[in-house]
Amino acid sequence: MEKILIFGHKSPDTDTICSSLVMEKLVKSYGLEAEAVRLGNLNKETEYILNYLGVEVPRKISEVQKGQKIILVDHNEKEQSVNNREDAEVIAVIDHHRIASFETVLPLYYIAKPYGCTATVLYGIFKQENIEIDKQTAMLMLSAIISDTLLLKSPTCTEKDVETFKELEALVGINASEYGLEMLKAGTDLSAYSADEVINLDAKEFTANDKKIVIAQVNTADIDDVFVRKEEIEFAMEKQISDRKLDLYVFLITDIINTNSKVIALGNEKEVIEKAFNVKLDENDSAMLEGVVSRKKQVAPPILEVL
Ligand code: MG
Ligand code: MG
Ligand code: MG
């Protein structure tokens, strides 16, 4: 039987990895062969979770064979997907993002909901199809929701995410808030990473108006812990801009305790930040964005709009 490959976006985050693994269980429950894989290295938060659960790290791939059947989770945009996606056959997408740079030759399952997390969408499918959720699967979903909603504090968090969080918490029988804080904190340890790795931990590329931009983000419990490395971070950003011919590189340092972000912007289009957020970039090319934690809802839309 032909094996279906399941993966999320480049620079995988917890939702991308956990939802790939959950989707693998769902697909296998239909008697199909499937394997969750990944397009990049795990971040510390996801490492913590897989280690905690004793789940094996999915295999890393950089391209797909011609005609390979694939399922996308937690993304749809071409720039964020496997490099040669046009060679593969997308048979399903489970997502919670805007739809852009996406087209297929053949019909497909496409399930997108404006929830805070892909795992919340998957939970709904398990319920609807009456498929049993084992504890490990429940923990994977719960971890993804905690990550994407910053423990239900992000403006991307919906009623559905809260409801799902509570049902999963009851199912696994742990204190999800305590677990969640430990998990999020594990993700803020950036000490082992070079500046280049730091900016690539969670970086997403977008195009608008023929302009190519990257918005990268890291979580921290203290913005200054990351901002002290500003010089090497800016150096790494400049290198990305010239190597990838980017018009703008936006780096967000997000304080998960106080739920706000400091932005550093470089590139020819950096003034876009001033227009998008009605702020002035200081001499460090940076500005504080109060109450801003979500790239998807609060950062990418205003930038793409004024670009
Ligand atoms: Mg994601
Ligand atoms: Mg997600
Ligand atoms: Mg994210």
PDB file of C-alpha atoms and ligand atoms in Angstrom:
ATOM      1  CA  MET A   1       0.000   0.000   0.000  1.00  0.00           C
ATOM      2  CA  GLU A   2       1.195   3.440  -0.840  1.00  0.00           C
ATOM      3  CA  LYS A   3       2.266   5.440   2.190  1.00  0.00           C
ATOM      4  CA  ILE A   4       0.882   8.935   2.694  1.00  0.00           C
ATOM      5  CA  LEU A   5       3.281  11.520   4.118  1.00  0.00           C
ATOM      6  CA  ILE A   6       1.888  14.064   6.563  1.00  0.00           C
ATOM      7  CA  PHE A   7       3.669  17.279   7.451  1.00  0.00           C
ATOM      8  CA  GLY A   8       3.253  20.853   8.611  1.00  0.00           C
ATOM      9  CA  HIS A   9       5.177  24.006   7.742  1.00  0.00           C
ATOM     10  CA  LYS A  10       8.903  24.706   7.551  1.00  0.00           C
ATOM     11  CA  SER A  11      10.474  25.827  10.853  1.00  0.00           C
ATOM     12  CA  PRO A  12       8.101  23.378  12.542  1.00  0.00           C
ATOM     13  CA  ASP A  13       6.361  24.504  15.708  1.00  0.00           C
ATOM     14  CA  THR A  14       4.524  22.399  18.256  1.00  0.00           C
ATOM     15  CA  ASP A  15       1.180  22.487  16.419  1.00  0.00           C
ATOM     16  CA  THR A  16       2.842  21.460  13.165  1.00  0.00           C
ATOM     17  CA  ILE A  17       4.582  18.452  14.766  1.00  0.00           C
ATOM     18  CA  CYS A  18       1.810  17.372  17.146  1.00  0.00           C
ATOM     19  CA  SER A  19      -0.942  17.765  14.535  1.00  0.00           C
ATOM     20  CA  SER A  20       1.107  15.730  12.032  1.00  0.00           C
ATOM     21  CA  LEU A  21       1.356  12.933  14.611  1.00  0.00           C
ATOM     22  CA  VAL A  22      -2.344  13.170  15.479  1.00  0.00           C
ATOM     23  CA  MET A  23      -3.267  13.162  11.791  1.00  0.00           C
ATOM     24  CA  GLU A  24      -1.141  10.046  11.323  1.00  0.00           C
ATOM     25  CA  LYS A  25      -3.295   8.280  13.944  1.00  0.00           C
ATOM     26  CA  LEU A  26      -6.476   9.486  12.265  1.00  0.00           C
ATOM     27  CA  VAL A  27      -5.412   8.330   8.803  1.00  0.00           C
ATOM     28  CA  LYS A  28      -4.225   4.972  10.149  1.00  0.00           C
ATOM     29  CA  SER A  29      -7.584   4.477  11.866  1.00  0.00           C
ATOM     30  CA  TYR A  30      -9.018   4.255   8.349  1.00  0.00           C
ATOM     31  CA  GLY A  31      -6.618   1.402   7.588  1.00  0.00           C
ATOM     32  CA  LEU A  32      -4.351   3.540   5.415  1.00  0.00           C
ATOM     33  CA  GLU A  33      -0.576   3.711   5.648  1.00  0.00           C
ATOM     34  CA  ALA A  34       0.714   7.065   6.782  1.00  0.00           C
ATOM     35  CA  GLU A  35       3.791   8.657   8.301  1.00  0.00           C
ATOM     36  CA  ALA A  36       4.161  12.008  10.024  1.00  0.00           C
ATOM     37  CA  VAL A  37       7.376  13.690   8.874  1.00  0.00           C
ATOM     38  CA  ARG A  38       8.883  17.163   9.367  1.00  0.00           C
ATOM     39  CA  LEU A  39      10.534  19.824   7.215  1.00  0.00           C
ATOM     40  CA  GLY A  40      12.973  21.175   9.795  1.00  0.00           C
ATOM     41  CA  ASN A  41      14.471  20.871  13.252  1.00  0.00           C
ATOM     42  CA  LEU A  42      12.375  20.720  16.386  1.00  0.00           C
ATOM     43  CA  ASN A  43      12.314  23.694  18.730  1.00  0.00           C
ATOM     44  CA  LYS A  44      13.000  23.242  22.461  1.00  0.00           C
ATOM     45  CA  GLU A  45       9.305  23.354  23.350  1.00  0.00           C
ATOM     46  CA  THR A  46       8.389  20.521  20.983  1.00  0.00           C
ATOM     47  CA  GLU A  47      11.465  18.564  22.089  1.00  0.00           C
ATOM     48  CA  TYR A  48      10.229  18.874  25.685  1.00  0.00           C
ATOM     49  CA  ILE A  49       6.788  17.565  24.736  1.00  0.00           C
ATOM     50  CA  LEU A  50       7.915  14.551  22.688  1.00  0.00           C
ATOM     51  CA  ASN A  51      10.417  13.682  25.395  1.00  0.00           C
ATOM     52  CA  TYR A  52       7.740  14.030  28.115  1.00  0.00           C
ATOM     53  CA  LEU A  53       5.398  11.766  26.164  1.00  0.00           C
ATOM     54  CA  GLY A  54       8.073   9.349  24.988  1.00  0.00           C
ATOM     55  CA  VAL A  55       7.076   9.936  21.387  1.00  0.00           C
ATOM     56  CA  GLU A  56       9.636   9.322  18.666  1.00  0.00           C
ATOM     57  CA  VAL A  57      10.718  12.385  16.671  1.00  0.00           C
ATOM     58  CA  PRO A  58       9.307  12.265  13.118  1.00  0.00           C
ATOM     59  CA  ARG A  59      11.774  11.772  10.270  1.00  0.00           C
ATOM     60  CA  LYS A  60      13.038  14.907   8.517  1.00  0.00           C
ATOM     61  CA  ILE A  61      12.516  15.288   4.775  1.00  0.00           C
ATOM     62  CA  SER A  62      13.551  18.098   2.450  1.00  0.00           C
ATOM     63  CA  GLU A  63      11.663  17.093  -0.684  1.00  0.00           C
ATOM     64  CA  VAL A  64       9.073  14.580  -1.880  1.00  0.00           C
ATOM     65  CA  GLN A  65       9.147  11.970  -4.644  1.00  0.00           C
ATOM     66  CA  LYS A  66       7.192  12.665  -7.789  1.00  0.00           C
ATOM     67  CA  GLY A  67       3.568  11.576  -7.351  1.00  0.00           C
ATOM     68  CA  GLN A  68       3.901  11.175  -3.561  1.00  0.00           C
ATOM     69  CA  LYS A  69       0.558  11.493  -1.772  1.00  0.00           C
ATOM     70  CA  ILE A  70       0.776  14.118   0.949  1.00  0.00           C
ATOM     71  CA  ILE A  71      -1.419  15.635   3.637  1.00  0.00           C
ATOM     72  CA  LEU A  72      -0.712  19.155   4.836  1.00  0.00           C
ATOM     73  CA  VAL A  73      -1.446  20.243   8.369  1.00  0.00           C
ATOM     74  CA  ASP A  74      -1.076  23.701   9.944  1.00  0.00           C
ATOM     75  CA  HIS A  75      -0.232  25.469   6.662  1.00  0.00           C
ATOM     76  CA  ASN A  76      -1.176  25.723   3.002  1.00  0.00           C
ATOM     77  CA  GLU A  77       1.006  28.461   1.497  1.00  0.00           C
ATOM     78  CA  LYS A  78       3.569  27.195  -0.994  1.00  0.00           C
ATOM     79  CA  GLU A  79       6.404  29.274   0.468  1.00  0.00           C
ATOM     80  CA  GLN A  80       5.961  27.520   3.824  1.00  0.00           C
ATOM     81  CA  SER A  81       5.668  24.006   2.426  1.00  0.00           C
ATOM     82  CA  VAL A  82       7.965  21.305   1.065  1.00  0.00           C
ATOM     83  CA  ASN A  83      10.199  22.726  -1.689  1.00  0.00           C
ATOM     84  CA  ASN A  84       8.933  20.643  -4.615  1.00  0.00           C
ATOM     85  CA  ARG A  85       5.293  20.425  -3.573  1.00  0.00           C
ATOM     86  CA  GLU A  86       4.118  20.748  -7.180  1.00  0.00           C
ATOM     87  CA  ASP A  87       5.522  17.241  -7.799  1.00  0.00           C
ATOM     88  CA  ALA A  88       3.312  15.705  -5.110  1.00  0.00           C
ATOM     89  CA  GLU A  89      -0.410  15.072  -4.866  1.00  0.00           C
ATOM     90  CA  VAL A  90      -2.037  16.911  -1.976  1.00  0.00           C
ATOM     91  CA  ILE A  91      -4.891  14.667  -0.854  1.00  0.00           C
ATOM     92  CA  ALA A  92      -5.933  16.655   2.212  1.00  0.00           C
ATOM     93  CA  VAL A  93      -5.307  19.868   4.104  1.00  0.00           C
ATOM     94  CA  ILE A  94      -6.234  20.426   7.758  1.00  0.00           C
ATOM     95  CA  ASP A  95      -5.492  24.007   8.664  1.00  0.00           C
ATOM     96  CA  HIS A  96      -6.339  27.177  10.576  1.00  0.00           C
ATOM     97  CA  HIS A  97      -4.624  29.833   8.452  1.00  0.00           C
ATOM     98  CA  ARG A  98      -5.599  32.142   5.617  1.00  0.00           C
ATOM     99  CA  ILE A  99      -5.505  30.432   2.236  1.00  0.00           C
ATOM    100  CA  ALA A 100      -2.877  31.783  -0.189  1.00  0.00           C
ATOM    101  CA  SER A 101      -0.438  30.405  -2.778  1.00  0.00           C
ATOM    102  CA  PHE A 102      -2.400  27.195  -2.931  1.00  0.00           C
ATOM    103  CA  GLU A 103      -3.812  25.267  -5.876  1.00  0.00           C
ATOM    104  CA  THR A 104      -4.116  21.627  -6.849  1.00  0.00           C
ATOM    105  CA  VAL A 105      -4.716  19.641 -10.013  1.00  0.00           C
ATOM    106  CA  LEU A 106      -7.021  17.098  -8.390  1.00  0.00           C
ATOM    107  CA  PRO A 107      -9.928  17.395  -5.936  1.00  0.00           C
ATOM    108  CA  LEU A 108      -9.020  17.050  -2.281  1.00  0.00           C
ATOM    109  CA  TYR A 109     -10.258  17.145   1.307  1.00  0.00           C
ATOM    110  CA  TYR A 110      -9.791  20.669   2.580  1.00  0.00           C
ATOM    111  CA  ILE A 111     -10.787  21.330   6.166  1.00  0.00           C
ATOM    112  CA  ALA A 112     -10.003  24.782   7.487  1.00  0.00           C
ATOM    113  CA  LYS A 113     -11.507  26.456  10.530  1.00  0.00           C
ATOM    114  CA  PRO A 114     -10.649  29.834  12.013  1.00  0.00           C
ATOM    115  CA  TYR A 115      -9.685  28.276  15.351  1.00  0.00           C
ATOM    116  CA  GLY A 116      -6.567  28.975  17.369  1.00  0.00           C
ATOM    117  CA  CYS A 117      -4.913  25.663  16.562  1.00  0.00           C
ATOM    118  CA  THR A 118      -4.902  22.866  13.983  1.00  0.00           C
ATOM    119  CA  ALA A 119      -5.256  20.331  16.805  1.00  0.00           C
ATOM    120  CA  THR A 120      -8.620  21.891  17.707  1.00  0.00           C
ATOM    121  CA  VAL A 121      -9.784  21.234  14.146  1.00  0.00           C
ATOM    122  CA  LEU A 122      -8.506  17.650  14.400  1.00  0.00           C
ATOM    123  CA  TYR A 123     -10.242  17.121  17.744  1.00  0.00           C
ATOM    124  CA  GLY A 124     -13.514  18.081  16.049  1.00  0.00           C
ATOM    125  CA  ILE A 125     -12.926  15.442  13.351  1.00  0.00           C
ATOM    126  CA  PHE A 126     -12.217  12.720  15.934  1.00  0.00           C
ATOM    127  CA  LYS A 127     -15.453  13.617  17.747  1.00  0.00           C
ATOM    128  CA  GLN A 128     -17.519  13.834  14.586  1.00  0.00           C
ATOM    129  CA  GLU A 129     -16.218  10.512  13.271  1.00  0.00           C
ATOM    130  CA  ASN A 130     -16.525   8.893  16.691  1.00  0.00           C
ATOM    131  CA  ILE A 131     -12.879   7.848  16.780  1.00  0.00           C
ATOM    132  CA  GLU A 132     -11.468   7.036  20.183  1.00  0.00           C
ATOM    133  CA  ILE A 133      -8.802   9.423  21.482  1.00  0.00           C
ATOM    134  CA  ASP A 134      -6.063   7.680  23.468  1.00  0.00           C
ATOM    135  CA  LYS A 135      -4.194   9.571  26.186  1.00  0.00           C
ATOM    136  CA  GLN A 136      -1.086  10.163  24.118  1.00  0.00           C
ATOM    137  CA  THR A 137      -3.105  11.612  21.235  1.00  0.00           C
ATOM    138  CA  ALA A 138      -4.993  13.776  23.713  1.00  0.00           C
ATOM    139  CA  MET A 139      -1.707  15.060  25.163  1.00  0.00           C
ATOM    140  CA  LEU A 140      -0.401  15.867  21.682  1.00  0.00           C
ATOM    141  CA  MET A 141      -3.548  17.881  20.940  1.00  0.00           C
ATOM    142  CA  LEU A 142      -3.500  19.594  24.325  1.00  0.00           C
ATOM    143  CA  SER A 143       0.171  20.556  23.877  1.00  0.00           C
ATOM    144  CA  ALA A 144      -0.527  22.013  20.434  1.00  0.00           C
ATOM    145  CA  ILE A 145      -3.418  24.106  21.777  1.00  0.00           C
ATOM    146  CA  ILE A 146      -1.311  25.375  24.695  1.00  0.00           C
ATOM    147  CA  SER A 147       1.457  26.326  22.272  1.00  0.00           C
ATOM    148  CA  ASP A 148      -0.606  28.075  19.596  1.00  0.00           C
ATOM    149  CA  THR A 149      -2.831  29.944  22.066  1.00  0.00           C
ATOM    150  CA  LEU A 150      -0.090  30.704  24.615  1.00  0.00           C
ATOM    151  CA  LEU A 151      -2.107  28.861  27.246  1.00  0.00           C
ATOM    152  CA  LEU A 152      -5.393  30.362  26.005  1.00  0.00           C
ATOM    153  CA  LYS A 153      -4.059  33.946  26.279  1.00  0.00           C
ATOM    154  CA  SER A 154      -3.507  34.763  22.602  1.00  0.00           C
ATOM    155  CA  PRO A 155      -6.155  36.756  20.687  1.00  0.00           C
ATOM    156  CA  THR A 156      -6.221  33.825  18.250  1.00  0.00           C
ATOM    157  CA  CYS A 157      -7.753  31.632  20.966  1.00  0.00           C
ATOM    158  CA  THR A 158     -11.434  30.882  20.296  1.00  0.00           C
ATOM    159  CA  GLU A 159     -14.275  29.451  22.418  1.00  0.00           C
ATOM    160  CA  LYS A 160     -13.708  26.192  20.596  1.00  0.00           C
ATOM    161  CA  ASP A 161     -10.069  26.053  21.700  1.00  0.00           C
ATOM    162  CA  VAL A 162     -11.042  26.700  25.326  1.00  0.00           C
ATOM    163  CA  GLU A 163     -13.754  24.043  25.210  1.00  0.00           C
ATOM    164  CA  THR A 164     -11.394  21.527  23.567  1.00  0.00           C
ATOM    165  CA  PHE A 165      -8.638  22.355  26.072  1.00  0.00           C
ATOM    166  CA  LYS A 166     -11.021  21.592  28.952  1.00  0.00           C
ATOM    167  CA  GLU A 167     -12.269  18.339  27.455  1.00  0.00           C
ATOM    168  CA  LEU A 168      -8.726  17.152  26.766  1.00  0.00           C
ATOM    169  CA  GLU A 169      -7.571  18.178  30.236  1.00  0.00           C
ATOM    170  CA  ALA A 170     -10.356  16.062  31.749  1.00  0.00           C
ATOM    171  CA  LEU A 171      -9.489  13.167  29.439  1.00  0.00           C
ATOM    172  CA  VAL A 172      -5.792  13.063  30.353  1.00  0.00           C
ATOM    173  CA  GLY A 173      -6.322  13.925  34.028  1.00  0.00           C
ATOM    174  CA  ILE A 174      -3.426  16.349  34.481  1.00  0.00           C
ATOM    175  CA  ASN A 175      -3.315  20.005  35.493  1.00  0.00           C
ATOM    176  CA  ALA A 176      -2.945  21.397  31.990  1.00  0.00           C
ATOM    177  CA  SER A 177      -2.113  24.926  33.132  1.00  0.00           C
ATOM    178  CA  GLU A 178       0.861  23.718  35.180  1.00  0.00           C
ATOM    179  CA  TYR A 179       2.019  21.419  32.406  1.00  0.00           C
ATOM    180  CA  GLY A 180       1.480  24.196  29.873  1.00  0.00           C
ATOM    181  CA  LEU A 181       3.619  26.708  31.708  1.00  0.00           C
ATOM    182  CA  GLU A 182       6.498  24.214  31.993  1.00  0.00           C
ATOM    183  CA  MET A 183       6.141  23.402  28.318  1.00  0.00           C
ATOM    184  CA  LEU A 184       6.114  27.063  27.215  1.00  0.00           C
ATOM    185  CA  LYS A 185       9.078  27.836  29.473  1.00  0.00           C
ATOM    186  CA  ALA A 186      11.066  24.982  27.916  1.00  0.00           C
ATOM    187  CA  GLY A 187      10.598  26.747  24.596  1.00  0.00           C
ATOM    188  CA  THR A 188      12.079  30.018  25.798  1.00  0.00           C
ATOM    189  CA  ASP A 189      15.547  28.625  26.423  1.00  0.00           C
ATOM    190  CA  LEU A 190      17.479  30.009  23.454  1.00  0.00           C
ATOM    191  CA  SER A 191      20.929  29.822  25.045  1.00  0.00           C
ATOM    192  CA  ALA A 192      22.099  26.905  22.918  1.00  0.00           C
ATOM    193  CA  TYR A 193      21.201  28.577  19.610  1.00  0.00           C
ATOM    194  CA  SER A 194      23.329  30.796  17.380  1.00  0.00           C
ATOM    195  CA  ALA A 195      21.720  34.055  16.209  1.00  0.00           C
ATOM    196  CA  ASP A 196      21.061  32.474  12.832  1.00  0.00           C
ATOM    197  CA  GLU A 197      19.264  29.566  14.502  1.00  0.00           C
ATOM    198  CA  VAL A 198      17.300  31.923  16.757  1.00  0.00           C
ATOM    199  CA  ILE A 199      15.808  33.834  13.825  1.00  0.00           C
ATOM    200  CA  ASN A 200      15.027  30.609  11.967  1.00  0.00           C
ATOM    201  CA  LEU A 201      13.320  28.772  14.846  1.00  0.00           C
ATOM    202  CA  ASP A 202       9.898  30.049  13.812  1.00  0.00           C
ATOM    203  CA  ALA A 203      10.240  31.954  10.553  1.00  0.00           C
ATOM    204  CA  LYS A 204       7.538  32.249   7.894  1.00  0.00           C
ATOM    205  CA  GLU A 205       7.898  33.660   4.414  1.00  0.00           C
ATOM    206  CA  PHE A 206       5.114  35.630   2.742  1.00  0.00           C
ATOM    207  CA  THR A 207       4.759  37.339  -0.601  1.00  0.00           C
ATOM    208  CA  ALA A 208       2.528  40.308  -1.415  1.00  0.00           C
ATOM    209  CA  ASN A 209       2.741  42.822  -4.231  1.00  0.00           C
ATOM    210  CA  ASP A 210       5.769  40.962  -5.629  1.00  0.00           C
ATOM    211  CA  LYS A 211       7.579  41.619  -2.389  1.00  0.00           C
ATOM    212  CA  LYS A 212       9.117  38.860  -0.374  1.00  0.00           C
ATOM    213  CA  ILE A 213       9.146  39.133   3.391  1.00  0.00           C
ATOM    214  CA  VAL A 214       9.899  36.969   6.400  1.00  0.00           C
ATOM    215  CA  ILE A 215       8.238  37.301   9.790  1.00  0.00           C
ATOM    216  CA  ALA A 216      10.082  35.380  12.492  1.00  0.00           C
ATOM    217  CA  GLN A 217       9.097  35.038  16.116  1.00  0.00           C
ATOM    218  CA  VAL A 218      10.515  33.721  19.375  1.00  0.00           C
ATOM    219  CA  ASN A 219       8.858  33.357  22.752  1.00  0.00           C
ATOM    220  CA  THR A 220      10.535  34.538  25.914  1.00  0.00           C
ATOM    221  CA  ALA A 221       9.730  35.159  29.567  1.00  0.00           C
ATOM    222  CA  ASP A 222      11.860  38.343  29.412  1.00  0.00           C
ATOM    223  CA  ILE A 223      12.332  40.393  26.225  1.00  0.00           C
ATOM    224  CA  ASP A 224      15.724  41.727  27.383  1.00  0.00           C
ATOM    225  CA  ASP A 225      17.120  38.187  27.532  1.00  0.00           C
ATOM    226  CA  VAL A 226      16.801  38.069  23.747  1.00  0.00           C
ATOM    227  CA  PHE A 227      17.271  41.757  22.974  1.00  0.00           C
ATOM    228  CA  VAL A 228      20.789  41.779  24.464  1.00  0.00           C
ATOM    229  CA  ARG A 229      21.776  39.677  21.460  1.00  0.00           C
ATOM    230  CA  LYS A 230      20.436  42.322  19.094  1.00  0.00           C
ATOM    231  CA  GLU A 231      23.725  42.917  17.283  1.00  0.00           C
ATOM    232  CA  GLU A 232      24.290  39.305  16.245  1.00  0.00           C
ATOM    233  CA  ILE A 233      20.579  38.886  15.532  1.00  0.00           C
ATOM    234  CA  GLU A 234      20.598  41.893  13.179  1.00  0.00           C
ATOM    235  CA  PHE A 235      23.687  40.520  11.475  1.00  0.00           C
ATOM    236  CA  ALA A 236      21.884  37.224  10.881  1.00  0.00           C
ATOM    237  CA  MET A 237      18.794  39.081   9.623  1.00  0.00           C
ATOM    238  CA  GLU A 238      20.882  41.128   7.150  1.00  0.00           C
ATOM    239  CA  LYS A 239      22.431  37.909   5.867  1.00  0.00           C
ATOM    240  CA  GLN A 240      18.997  36.375   5.275  1.00  0.00           C
ATOM    241  CA  ILE A 241      17.882  39.546   3.479  1.00  0.00           C
ATOM    242  CA  SER A 242      20.794  39.443   1.042  1.00  0.00           C
ATOM    243  CA  ASP A 243      20.874  35.628   0.591  1.00  0.00           C
ATOM    244  CA  ARG A 244      17.130  35.352  -0.046  1.00  0.00           C
ATOM    245  CA  LYS A 245      16.639  38.766  -1.674  1.00  0.00           C
ATOM    246  CA  LEU A 246      14.050  39.790   0.887  1.00  0.00           C
ATOM    247  CA  ASP A 247      12.373  43.199   0.977  1.00  0.00           C
ATOM    248  CA  LEU A 248      11.699  43.022   4.695  1.00  0.00           C
ATOM    249  CA  TYR A 249      12.711  40.905   7.661  1.00  0.00           C
ATOM    250  CA  VAL A 250      10.602  41.225  10.777  1.00  0.00           C
ATOM    251  CA  PHE A 251      11.729  39.622  14.019  1.00  0.00           C
ATOM    252  CA  LEU A 252       9.287  39.478  16.918  1.00  0.00           C
ATOM    253  CA  ILE A 253      10.392  38.860  20.478  1.00  0.00           C
ATOM    254  CA  THR A 254       7.213  37.849  22.277  1.00  0.00           C
ATOM    255  CA  ASP A 255       6.856  38.067  26.047  1.00  0.00           C
ATOM    256  CA  ILE A 256       4.548  35.169  26.933  1.00  0.00           C
ATOM    257  CA  ILE A 257       4.072  36.371  30.517  1.00  0.00           C
ATOM    258  CA  ASN A 258       3.036  39.988  29.800  1.00  0.00           C
ATOM    259  CA  THR A 259       1.689  39.191  26.311  1.00  0.00           C
ATOM    260  CA  ASN A 260       3.389  41.861  24.221  1.00  0.00           C
ATOM    261  CA  SER A 261       6.184  41.911  21.664  1.00  0.00           C
ATOM    262  CA  LYS A 262       9.244  43.876  20.671  1.00  0.00           C
ATOM    263  CA  VAL A 263       9.779  44.035  16.933  1.00  0.00           C
ATOM    264  CA  ILE A 264      13.040  44.469  15.048  1.00  0.00           C
ATOM    265  CA  ALA A 265      12.643  45.314  11.353  1.00  0.00           C
ATOM    266  CA  LEU A 266      15.293  45.431   8.637  1.00  0.00           C
ATOM    267  CA  GLY A 267      15.225  45.723   4.851  1.00  0.00           C
ATOM    268  CA  ASN A 268      14.177  48.246   2.208  1.00  0.00           C
ATOM    269  CA  GLU A 269      10.559  48.078   3.297  1.00  0.00           C
ATOM    270  CA  LYS A 270      11.114  48.498   7.022  1.00  0.00           C
ATOM    271  CA  GLU A 271       8.993  51.689   7.131  1.00  0.00           C
ATOM    272  CA  VAL A 272       6.042  49.402   6.468  1.00  0.00           C
ATOM    273  CA  ILE A 273       6.193  48.552  10.186  1.00  0.00           C
ATOM    274  CA  GLU A 274       5.646  52.183  11.137  1.00  0.00           C
ATOM    275  CA  LYS A 275       2.576  52.424   8.937  1.00  0.00           C
ATOM    276  CA  ALA A 276       1.192  49.012   9.881  1.00  0.00           C
ATOM    277  CA  PHE A 277       1.397  49.548  13.634  1.00  0.00           C
ATOM    278  CA  ASN A 278       1.416  53.323  13.882  1.00  0.00           C
ATOM    279  CA  VAL A 279       4.731  53.303  15.739  1.00  0.00           C
ATOM    280  CA  LYS A 280       8.178  54.849  15.210  1.00  0.00           C
ATOM    281  CA  LEU A 281      11.151  52.552  14.851  1.00  0.00           C
ATOM    282  CA  ASP A 282      13.857  53.733  17.241  1.00  0.00           C
ATOM    283  CA  GLU A 283      17.605  53.920  16.530  1.00  0.00           C
ATOM    284  CA  ASN A 284      17.731  50.147  17.097  1.00  0.00           C
ATOM    285  CA  ASP A 285      15.221  49.564  14.252  1.00  0.00           C
ATOM    286  CA  SER A 286      12.866  48.345  16.915  1.00  0.00           C
ATOM    287  CA  ALA A 287       9.559  49.218  18.545  1.00  0.00           C
ATOM    288  CA  MET A 288       7.371  47.871  21.333  1.00  0.00           C
ATOM    289  CA  LEU A 289       4.026  46.439  20.211  1.00  0.00           C
ATOM    290  CA  GLU A 290       1.753  46.398  23.245  1.00  0.00           C
ATOM    291  CA  GLY A 291      -0.669  43.492  23.443  1.00  0.00           C
ATOM    292  CA  VAL A 292       0.685  41.950  20.244  1.00  0.00           C
ATOM    293  CA  VAL A 293       1.508  38.228  20.382  1.00  0.00           C
ATOM    294  CA  SER A 294      -0.028  36.698  17.283  1.00  0.00           C
ATOM    295  CA  ARG A 295       1.810  36.783  13.967  1.00  0.00           C
ATOM    296  CA  LYS A 296      -1.205  35.350  12.215  1.00  0.00           C
ATOM    297  CA  LYS A 297      -3.821  37.751  13.515  1.00  0.00           C
ATOM    298  CA  GLN A 298      -1.992  40.855  14.669  1.00  0.00           C
ATOM    299  CA  VAL A 299       1.253  41.071  12.707  1.00  0.00           C
ATOM    300  CA  ALA A 300       1.046  39.526   9.239  1.00  0.00           C
ATOM    301  CA  PRO A 301      -2.311  41.081   8.156  1.00  0.00           C
ATOM    302  CA  PRO A 302      -1.429  44.773   8.744  1.00  0.00           C
ATOM    303  CA  ILE A 303       2.024  44.310   7.191  1.00  0.00           C
ATOM    304  CA  LEU A 304       0.727  42.490   4.116  1.00  0.00           C
ATOM    305  CA  GLU A 305      -1.948  45.116   3.738  1.00  0.00           C
ATOM    306  CA  VAL A 306       0.371  48.134   3.565  1.00  0.00           C
ATOM    307  CA  LEU A 307       3.141  46.350   1.649  1.00  0.00           C
TER     308      LEU A 307
HETATM  309 MG    MG B   1       2.255  26.527  13.140  1.00  0.00          MG
HETATM  310 MG    MG B   2      -0.941  26.239  14.208  1.00  0.00          MG
HETATM  311 MG    MG B   3       3.127  29.651  15.842  1.00  0.00          MG
END
